[in-house]
Amino acid sequence: MRLLQKNLWMIALSWAMASASHAAPLVEPTLHIKSQASGAGRVALTLDACGGQTDNRILSALVDNKIPATIFVTGIWLKRNAAAVEIMRAHPDLFELENHGGHHVPAVDTPRKIYGIRSAGSPDAVLAEVESGAAALTGTGEPAPKWFRGATAEYSPSSIAMIRKLGFKVAGFSINGDGGSLLGAKETARRIAAAKDGDVIISHINQPTHAAGEGVVQGLLALKAKGLTFVRLDDAEGIGNNGTTE
C-alpha cells in the first residue's frame, strides 16, 4: 500500500513538473500613447490602488497641481477608501477609475506565484477576477471600466485573449516609476522625471508609509516644470503589444 501511494505521488509530481515546464511564459505588456505633434509632449500617469490605504501625498499633489491620472482600483481598495474615492469623483476632469481586479489576483490561468502572489490559476478564476473588479467599480456608481490591469501586471497570453474578449483593453506601461512602491524617493523621482512624450508611467497610490510616494510627487512636478502634458488613458490613443489593445 505504501509503495502504491509513493508511486502515485511520484506520478503526480512528475505531471506537475511537466505541466510547469510546458506552461506558456508570462508577458509584461508595454503601453505607449500616441505622440503629440507639437509642444513638449504628453505622458499618461497610471496609479495602482491594490489594497491598503490611500497615499494622500500623491492624491493631494494631483488635485493641487491639476494633474490627470488613471487610477486602477481593486474591489478591496474601494471598500476601504471611500473618502479618497469621493475626492476623485469630485474631480472628474482629473481622475479616471479603471479595473484592477476584484481581489488583486494575477490574471494568469495556470497555477504559479508571481512576486510571491498566487495566480488565479484557471480560466474561470481569471474571469471571476476581471468581472468582480468591474462589478465593484460600477457598484459605486462609476461608469463601466474600459481598461484592465491585473495584479503584478504580468499575464499568460491566453488570459490576455480572454480579457480582450470581455471587451477590456489591457494596460501595460513603458516606465515602472516606483518598482512596486518599493523604491526610495530619489530613484522613484529620477525614473518618473525621465519620462518622454508617449510614455505611460505606472506607480502606486496605496502605500502612504513608503518613501516611493514622495518620489512620485517629485517626479511628477519635475515633468510638469518641463512643460509636459498629462493625459488619462481614456483621453489618448494607447498602443500596446501582445494583443493588449488592438
PDB file of C-alpha atoms in Angstrom:
ATOM      1  CA  MET A   1       0.000   0.000   0.000  1.00  0.00           C
ATOM      2  CA  ARG A   2       2.826   2.384   0.889  1.00  0.00           C
ATOM      3  CA  LEU A   3       4.607   1.533  -2.363  1.00  0.00           C
ATOM      4  CA  LEU A   4       1.431   2.279  -4.323  1.00  0.00           C
ATOM      5  CA  GLN A   5       0.993   5.615  -2.550  1.00  0.00           C
ATOM      6  CA  LYS A   6       4.623   6.504  -3.243  1.00  0.00           C
ATOM      7  CA  ASN A   7       4.244   5.631  -6.922  1.00  0.00           C
ATOM      8  CA  LEU A   8       1.067   7.699  -7.209  1.00  0.00           C
ATOM      9  CA  TRP A   9       2.798  10.623  -5.515  1.00  0.00           C
ATOM     10  CA  MET A  10       5.741  10.382  -7.909  1.00  0.00           C
ATOM     11  CA  ILE A  11       3.390  10.285 -10.903  1.00  0.00           C
ATOM     12  CA  ALA A  12       1.537  13.355  -9.650  1.00  0.00           C
ATOM     13  CA  LEU A  13       4.815  15.200  -9.028  1.00  0.00           C
ATOM     14  CA  SER A  14       6.122  14.335 -12.486  1.00  0.00           C
ATOM     15  CA  TRP A  15       2.886  15.527 -14.074  1.00  0.00           C
ATOM     16  CA  ALA A  16       3.035  18.801 -12.157  1.00  0.00           C
ATOM     17  CA  MET A  17       6.659  19.400 -13.150  1.00  0.00           C
ATOM     18  CA  ALA A  18       5.914  18.593 -16.781  1.00  0.00           C
ATOM     19  CA  SER A  19       2.933  20.932 -16.773  1.00  0.00           C
ATOM     20  CA  ALA A  20       5.004  23.742 -15.280  1.00  0.00           C
ATOM     21  CA  SER A  21       7.794  23.255 -17.794  1.00  0.00           C
ATOM     22  CA  HIS A  22       5.320  23.463 -20.670  1.00  0.00           C
ATOM     23  CA  ALA A  23       3.380  26.432 -19.271  1.00  0.00           C
ATOM     24  CA  ALA A  24       3.434  29.420 -21.570  1.00  0.00           C
ATOM     25  CA  PRO A  25       5.897  32.111 -20.476  1.00  0.00           C
ATOM     26  CA  LEU A  26       4.290  35.139 -18.865  1.00  0.00           C
ATOM     27  CA  VAL A  27       4.308  38.511 -20.581  1.00  0.00           C
ATOM     28  CA  GLU A  28       4.551  42.010 -19.115  1.00  0.00           C
ATOM     29  CA  PRO A  29       2.949  44.161 -21.818  1.00  0.00           C
ATOM     30  CA  THR A  30       4.149  47.614 -22.735  1.00  0.00           C
ATOM     31  CA  LEU A  31       1.886  50.555 -23.494  1.00  0.00           C
ATOM     32  CA  HIS A  32       2.551  53.922 -25.102  1.00  0.00           C
ATOM     33  CA  ILE A  33       0.217  56.726 -26.054  1.00  0.00           C
ATOM     34  CA  LYS A  34       0.261  58.317 -29.458  1.00  0.00           C
ATOM     35  CA  SER A  35       2.931  61.003 -29.687  1.00  0.00           C
ATOM     36  CA  GLN A  36       1.962  64.647 -29.790  1.00  0.00           C
ATOM     37  CA  ALA A  37       2.708  66.530 -32.984  1.00  0.00           C
ATOM     38  CA  SER A  38       3.709  69.732 -31.212  1.00  0.00           C
ATOM     39  CA  GLY A  39       4.674  71.016 -27.788  1.00  0.00           C
ATOM     40  CA  ALA A  40       6.815  69.431 -25.105  1.00  0.00           C
ATOM     41  CA  GLY A  41       4.876  66.172 -25.339  1.00  0.00           C
ATOM     42  CA  ARG A  42       2.421  64.297 -23.193  1.00  0.00           C
ATOM     43  CA  VAL A  43       2.538  61.347 -20.831  1.00  0.00           C
ATOM     44  CA  ALA A  44      -0.083  59.165 -19.169  1.00  0.00           C
ATOM     45  CA  LEU A  45       0.148  58.643 -15.421  1.00  0.00           C
ATOM     46  CA  THR A  46      -1.378  55.391 -14.161  1.00  0.00           C
ATOM     47  CA  LEU A  47      -1.555  54.607 -10.453  1.00  0.00           C
ATOM     48  CA  ASP A  48      -2.451  51.242  -8.962  1.00  0.00           C
ATOM     49  CA  ALA A  49      -4.602  51.074  -5.834  1.00  0.00           C
ATOM     50  CA  CYS A  50      -4.102  47.435  -4.926  1.00  0.00           C
ATOM     51  CA  GLY A  51      -5.253  47.307  -1.315  1.00  0.00           C
ATOM     52  CA  GLY A  52      -4.367  49.091   1.894  1.00  0.00           C
ATOM     53  CA  GLN A  53      -4.966  52.810   2.249  1.00  0.00           C
ATOM     54  CA  THR A  54      -4.513  55.992   0.190  1.00  0.00           C
ATOM     55  CA  ASP A  55      -1.288  57.910  -0.210  1.00  0.00           C
ATOM     56  CA  ASN A  56      -2.663  61.403   0.313  1.00  0.00           C
ATOM     57  CA  ARG A  57       0.702  62.931  -0.579  1.00  0.00           C
ATOM     58  CA  ILE A  58       0.075  61.818  -4.150  1.00  0.00           C
ATOM     59  CA  LEU A  59      -3.673  62.447  -4.211  1.00  0.00           C
ATOM     60  CA  SER A  60      -3.301  65.983  -2.856  1.00  0.00           C
ATOM     61  CA  ALA A  61      -0.490  66.778  -5.309  1.00  0.00           C
ATOM     62  CA  LEU A  62      -2.621  65.616  -8.244  1.00  0.00           C
ATOM     63  CA  VAL A  63      -5.560  67.785  -7.166  1.00  0.00           C
ATOM     64  CA  ASP A  64      -3.483  70.830  -6.244  1.00  0.00           C
ATOM     65  CA  ASN A  65      -1.485  70.727  -9.485  1.00  0.00           C
ATOM     66  CA  LYS A  66      -4.385  69.630 -11.698  1.00  0.00           C
ATOM     67  CA  ILE A  67      -2.554  66.530 -12.939  1.00  0.00           C
ATOM     68  CA  PRO A  68      -4.880  63.972 -14.572  1.00  0.00           C
ATOM     69  CA  ALA A  69      -4.346  60.300 -13.760  1.00  0.00           C
ATOM     70  CA  THR A  70      -5.852  56.894 -14.471  1.00  0.00           C
ATOM     71  CA  ILE A  71      -6.366  55.022 -11.195  1.00  0.00           C
ATOM     72  CA  PHE A  72      -6.546  51.218 -11.327  1.00  0.00           C
ATOM     73  CA  VAL A  73      -8.582  50.170  -8.292  1.00  0.00           C
ATOM     74  CA  THR A  74      -9.343  46.774  -6.785  1.00  0.00           C
ATOM     75  CA  GLY A  75     -12.590  45.874  -5.108  1.00  0.00           C
ATOM     76  CA  ILE A  76     -10.579  45.579  -1.866  1.00  0.00           C
ATOM     77  CA  TRP A  77      -9.272  49.144  -2.078  1.00  0.00           C
ATOM     78  CA  LEU A  78     -12.679  50.571  -2.994  1.00  0.00           C
ATOM     79  CA  LYS A  79     -14.230  49.174   0.191  1.00  0.00           C
ATOM     80  CA  ARG A  80     -11.542  50.670   2.412  1.00  0.00           C
ATOM     81  CA  ASN A  81     -11.098  54.108   0.833  1.00  0.00           C
ATOM     82  CA  ALA A  82     -14.490  55.710   0.376  1.00  0.00           C
ATOM     83  CA  ALA A  83     -13.190  59.192   1.271  1.00  0.00           C
ATOM     84  CA  ALA A  84     -10.482  59.054  -1.418  1.00  0.00           C
ATOM     85  CA  VAL A  85     -12.999  57.799  -3.969  1.00  0.00           C
ATOM     86  CA  GLU A  86     -15.241  60.761  -3.196  1.00  0.00           C
ATOM     87  CA  ILE A  87     -12.348  63.165  -3.774  1.00  0.00           C
ATOM     88  CA  MET A  88     -11.644  61.524  -7.123  1.00  0.00           C
ATOM     89  CA  ARG A  89     -15.301  61.616  -8.109  1.00  0.00           C
ATOM     90  CA  ALA A  90     -15.401  65.318  -7.206  1.00  0.00           C
ATOM     91  CA  HIS A  91     -12.729  65.901  -9.879  1.00  0.00           C
ATOM     92  CA  PRO A  92     -13.962  64.031 -12.968  1.00  0.00           C
ATOM     93  CA  ASP A  93     -11.697  66.180 -15.130  1.00  0.00           C
ATOM     94  CA  LEU A  94      -8.668  64.683 -13.370  1.00  0.00           C
ATOM     95  CA  PHE A  95      -9.443  61.104 -12.427  1.00  0.00           C
ATOM     96  CA  GLU A  96     -10.438  58.078 -14.461  1.00  0.00           C
ATOM     97  CA  LEU A  97     -11.071  54.927 -12.416  1.00  0.00           C
ATOM     98  CA  GLU A  98     -10.334  51.608 -14.080  1.00  0.00           C
ATOM     99  CA  ASN A  99     -10.354  47.899 -13.226  1.00  0.00           C
ATOM    100  CA  HIS A 100      -7.509  46.342 -11.186  1.00  0.00           C
ATOM    101  CA  GLY A 101      -9.481  43.205 -10.327  1.00  0.00           C
ATOM    102  CA  GLY A 102     -11.753  42.161  -7.522  1.00  0.00           C
ATOM    103  CA  HIS A 103      -9.160  40.690  -5.155  1.00  0.00           C
ATOM    104  CA  HIS A 104      -5.757  41.650  -6.593  1.00  0.00           C
ATOM    105  CA  VAL A 105      -5.091  38.229  -8.089  1.00  0.00           C
ATOM    106  CA  PRO A 106      -2.673  37.927 -11.054  1.00  0.00           C
ATOM    107  CA  ALA A 107      -4.523  37.274 -14.315  1.00  0.00           C
ATOM    108  CA  VAL A 108      -2.635  34.063 -15.053  1.00  0.00           C
ATOM    109  CA  ASP A 109      -4.685  30.965 -15.854  1.00  0.00           C
ATOM    110  CA  THR A 110      -2.134  28.380 -14.672  1.00  0.00           C
ATOM    111  CA  PRO A 111      -1.157  27.808 -11.027  1.00  0.00           C
ATOM    112  CA  ARG A 112       2.044  29.624 -10.082  1.00  0.00           C
ATOM    113  CA  LYS A 113       3.306  32.503  -7.968  1.00  0.00           C
ATOM    114  CA  ILE A 114       4.342  35.892  -9.325  1.00  0.00           C
ATOM    115  CA  TYR A 115       6.326  38.083  -6.930  1.00  0.00           C
ATOM    116  CA  GLY A 116       5.042  35.842  -4.157  1.00  0.00           C
ATOM    117  CA  ILE A 117       1.368  36.275  -5.108  1.00  0.00           C
ATOM    118  CA  ARG A 118      -0.596  33.188  -6.067  1.00  0.00           C
ATOM    119  CA  SER A 119      -2.091  33.435  -9.563  1.00  0.00           C
ATOM    120  CA  ALA A 120      -5.744  32.995 -10.427  1.00  0.00           C
ATOM    121  CA  GLY A 121      -4.754  29.541 -11.654  1.00  0.00           C
ATOM    122  CA  SER A 122      -7.559  28.776 -14.115  1.00  0.00           C
ATOM    123  CA  PRO A 123      -9.532  30.482 -16.899  1.00  0.00           C
ATOM    124  CA  ASP A 124     -12.640  30.603 -14.689  1.00  0.00           C
ATOM    125  CA  ALA A 125     -10.693  32.260 -11.875  1.00  0.00           C
ATOM    126  CA  VAL A 126      -9.247  34.875 -14.251  1.00  0.00           C
ATOM    127  CA  LEU A 127     -12.764  35.587 -15.494  1.00  0.00           C
ATOM    128  CA  ALA A 128     -14.012  35.969 -11.914  1.00  0.00           C
ATOM    129  CA  GLU A 129     -11.168  38.359 -11.022  1.00  0.00           C
ATOM    130  CA  VAL A 130     -11.822  40.613 -14.010  1.00  0.00           C
ATOM    131  CA  GLU A 131     -15.608  40.626 -13.743  1.00  0.00           C
ATOM    132  CA  SER A 132     -15.675  41.131  -9.969  1.00  0.00           C
ATOM    133  CA  GLY A 133     -13.357  44.127 -10.332  1.00  0.00           C
ATOM    134  CA  ALA A 134     -15.644  45.676 -12.917  1.00  0.00           C
ATOM    135  CA  ALA A 135     -18.706  44.994 -10.758  1.00  0.00           C
ATOM    136  CA  ALA A 136     -17.040  46.627  -7.743  1.00  0.00           C
ATOM    137  CA  LEU A 137     -16.493  49.800  -9.756  1.00  0.00           C
ATOM    138  CA  THR A 138     -19.956  50.020 -11.266  1.00  0.00           C
ATOM    139  CA  GLY A 139     -21.383  49.257  -7.828  1.00  0.00           C
ATOM    140  CA  THR A 140     -20.042  52.610  -6.623  1.00  0.00           C
ATOM    141  CA  GLY A 141     -21.828  54.428  -9.434  1.00  0.00           C
ATOM    142  CA  GLU A 142     -18.748  54.716 -11.646  1.00  0.00           C
ATOM    143  CA  PRO A 143     -19.065  54.148 -15.403  1.00  0.00           C
ATOM    144  CA  ALA A 144     -18.218  50.674 -16.664  1.00  0.00           C
ATOM    145  CA  PRO A 145     -14.416  50.397 -16.930  1.00  0.00           C
ATOM    146  CA  LYS A 146     -12.725  50.109 -20.317  1.00  0.00           C
ATOM    147  CA  TRP A 147      -9.244  49.100 -19.148  1.00  0.00           C
ATOM    148  CA  PHE A 148      -7.954  46.255 -17.003  1.00  0.00           C
ATOM    149  CA  ARG A 149      -4.615  45.830 -15.286  1.00  0.00           C
ATOM    150  CA  GLY A 150      -4.011  42.633 -13.373  1.00  0.00           C
ATOM    151  CA  ALA A 151      -2.067  42.283 -10.146  1.00  0.00           C
ATOM    152  CA  THR A 152       1.707  42.211 -10.835  1.00  0.00           C
ATOM    153  CA  ALA A 153       0.981  43.429 -14.414  1.00  0.00           C
ATOM    154  CA  GLU A 154       2.028  40.017 -15.772  1.00  0.00           C
ATOM    155  CA  TYR A 155      -0.262  37.744 -17.775  1.00  0.00           C
ATOM    156  CA  SER A 156      -0.445  34.462 -19.576  1.00  0.00           C
ATOM    157  CA  PRO A 157      -1.082  35.070 -23.302  1.00  0.00           C
ATOM    158  CA  SER A 158      -4.329  33.088 -23.115  1.00  0.00           C
ATOM    159  CA  SER A 159      -5.539  35.321 -20.289  1.00  0.00           C
ATOM    160  CA  ILE A 160      -4.877  38.430 -22.374  1.00  0.00           C
ATOM    161  CA  ALA A 161      -7.005  36.961 -25.148  1.00  0.00           C
ATOM    162  CA  MET A 162      -9.781  36.203 -22.668  1.00  0.00           C
ATOM    163  CA  ILE A 163      -9.709  39.723 -21.176  1.00  0.00           C
ATOM    164  CA  ARG A 164      -9.853  41.262 -24.642  1.00  0.00           C
ATOM    165  CA  LYS A 165     -12.895  39.114 -25.495  1.00  0.00           C
ATOM    166  CA  LEU A 166     -14.595  40.579 -22.426  1.00  0.00           C
ATOM    167  CA  GLY A 167     -14.166  43.995 -24.017  1.00  0.00           C
ATOM    168  CA  PHE A 168     -11.310  45.364 -21.901  1.00  0.00           C
ATOM    169  CA  LYS A 169      -8.032  46.764 -23.111  1.00  0.00           C
ATOM    170  CA  VAL A 170      -5.086  45.540 -21.055  1.00  0.00           C
ATOM    171  CA  ALA A 171      -2.998  48.342 -19.584  1.00  0.00           C
ATOM    172  CA  GLY A 172       0.726  47.848 -19.859  1.00  0.00           C
ATOM    173  CA  PHE A 173       3.243  50.634 -19.267  1.00  0.00           C
ATOM    174  CA  SER A 174       6.575  51.947 -20.506  1.00  0.00           C
ATOM    175  CA  ILE A 175       8.052  53.317 -17.265  1.00  0.00           C
ATOM    176  CA  ASN A 176       7.978  51.499 -13.925  1.00  0.00           C
ATOM    177  CA  GLY A 177       8.129  54.543 -11.688  1.00  0.00           C
ATOM    178  CA  ASP A 178       8.272  53.122  -8.183  1.00  0.00           C
ATOM    179  CA  GLY A 179       9.191  49.447  -8.535  1.00  0.00           C
ATOM    180  CA  GLY A 180       6.009  48.246  -6.912  1.00  0.00           C
ATOM    181  CA  SER A 181       6.271  51.095  -4.361  1.00  0.00           C
ATOM    182  CA  LEU A 182       9.467  49.523  -3.038  1.00  0.00           C
ATOM    183  CA  LEU A 183      11.988  52.035  -4.385  1.00  0.00           C
ATOM    184  CA  GLY A 184      13.294  55.026  -2.472  1.00  0.00           C
ATOM    185  CA  ALA A 185      12.102  58.553  -3.112  1.00  0.00           C
ATOM    186  CA  LYS A 186      15.213  59.605  -5.073  1.00  0.00           C
ATOM    187  CA  GLU A 187      15.155  56.701  -7.530  1.00  0.00           C
ATOM    188  CA  THR A 188      11.399  56.942  -7.998  1.00  0.00           C
ATOM    189  CA  ALA A 189      11.649  60.663  -8.755  1.00  0.00           C
ATOM    190  CA  ARG A 190      14.510  60.041 -11.203  1.00  0.00           C
ATOM    191  CA  ARG A 191      12.597  57.388 -13.132  1.00  0.00           C
ATOM    192  CA  ILE A 192       9.403  59.419 -13.419  1.00  0.00           C
ATOM    193  CA  ALA A 193      11.201  62.657 -14.292  1.00  0.00           C
ATOM    194  CA  ALA A 194      12.879  60.823 -17.204  1.00  0.00           C
ATOM    195  CA  ALA A 195       9.525  60.219 -18.956  1.00  0.00           C
ATOM    196  CA  LYS A 196       9.204  61.478 -22.510  1.00  0.00           C
ATOM    197  CA  ASP A 197       6.420  62.096 -24.992  1.00  0.00           C
ATOM    198  CA  GLY A 198       4.281  58.977 -25.350  1.00  0.00           C
ATOM    199  CA  ASP A 199       5.322  57.264 -22.125  1.00  0.00           C
ATOM    200  CA  VAL A 200       2.879  55.529 -19.778  1.00  0.00           C
ATOM    201  CA  ILE A 201       4.009  55.589 -16.148  1.00  0.00           C
ATOM    202  CA  ILE A 202       2.986  53.024 -13.553  1.00  0.00           C
ATOM    203  CA  SER A 203       3.257  53.728  -9.829  1.00  0.00           C
ATOM    204  CA  HIS A 204       1.160  53.133  -6.705  1.00  0.00           C
ATOM    205  CA  ILE A 205      -1.191  55.268  -4.641  1.00  0.00           C
ATOM    206  CA  ASN A 206      -1.935  52.776  -1.863  1.00  0.00           C
ATOM    207  CA  GLN A 207       1.253  52.841   0.226  1.00  0.00           C
ATOM    208  CA  PRO A 208       1.213  56.047   2.316  1.00  0.00           C
ATOM    209  CA  THR A 209       4.101  54.910   4.555  1.00  0.00           C
ATOM    210  CA  HIS A 210       6.525  54.135   1.699  1.00  0.00           C
ATOM    211  CA  ALA A 211       9.206  56.602   0.645  1.00  0.00           C
ATOM    212  CA  ALA A 212       8.337  55.971  -3.002  1.00  0.00           C
ATOM    213  CA  GLY A 213       5.228  58.166  -2.667  1.00  0.00           C
ATOM    214  CA  GLU A 214       7.358  61.219  -2.031  1.00  0.00           C
ATOM    215  CA  GLY A 215       9.368  60.411  -5.131  1.00  0.00           C
ATOM    216  CA  VAL A 216       6.217  60.060  -7.225  1.00  0.00           C
ATOM    217  CA  VAL A 217       5.243  63.627  -6.327  1.00  0.00           C
ATOM    218  CA  GLN A 218       8.730  64.971  -7.004  1.00  0.00           C
ATOM    219  CA  GLY A 219       8.945  63.240 -10.367  1.00  0.00           C
ATOM    220  CA  LEU A 220       5.531  64.463 -11.496  1.00  0.00           C
ATOM    221  CA  LEU A 221       6.290  68.049 -10.544  1.00  0.00           C
ATOM    222  CA  ALA A 222       9.570  67.819 -12.474  1.00  0.00           C
ATOM    223  CA  LEU A 223       7.678  66.689 -15.582  1.00  0.00           C
ATOM    224  CA  LYS A 224       5.176  69.495 -15.180  1.00  0.00           C
ATOM    225  CA  ALA A 225       8.004  72.017 -14.867  1.00  0.00           C
ATOM    226  CA  LYS A 226       9.376  70.734 -18.188  1.00  0.00           C
ATOM    227  CA  GLY A 227       6.055  71.553 -19.816  1.00  0.00           C
ATOM    228  CA  LEU A 228       4.812  68.010 -20.448  1.00  0.00           C
ATOM    229  CA  THR A 229       1.056  67.480 -20.533  1.00  0.00           C
ATOM    230  CA  PHE A 230      -0.624  64.707 -18.549  1.00  0.00           C
ATOM    231  CA  VAL A 231      -3.496  62.725 -20.041  1.00  0.00           C
ATOM    232  CA  ARG A 232      -5.707  59.879 -18.871  1.00  0.00           C
ATOM    233  CA  LEU A 233      -5.792  56.657 -20.849  1.00  0.00           C
ATOM    234  CA  ASP A 234      -9.377  57.362 -21.860  1.00  0.00           C
ATOM    235  CA  ASP A 235      -8.262  60.620 -23.484  1.00  0.00           C
ATOM    236  CA  ALA A 236      -5.389  59.221 -25.525  1.00  0.00           C
ATOM    237  CA  GLU A 237      -4.816  56.520 -28.097  1.00  0.00           C
ATOM    238  CA  GLY A 238      -2.994  53.748 -26.264  1.00  0.00           C
ATOM    239  CA  ILE A 239      -0.820  51.384 -28.294  1.00  0.00           C
ATOM    240  CA  GLY A 240       0.128  48.135 -26.580  1.00  0.00           C
ATOM    241  CA  ASN A 241       1.899  44.944 -27.633  1.00  0.00           C
ATOM    242  CA  ASN A 242       0.969  41.270 -27.180  1.00  0.00           C
ATOM    243  CA  GLY A 243      -2.580  41.860 -28.420  1.00  0.00           C
ATOM    244  CA  THR A 244      -3.468  44.081 -25.464  1.00  0.00           C
ATOM    245  CA  THR A 245      -5.134  46.977 -27.265  1.00  0.00           C
ATOM    246  CA  GLU A 246      -5.818  46.092 -30.894  1.00  0.00           C
TER     247      GLU A 246
END
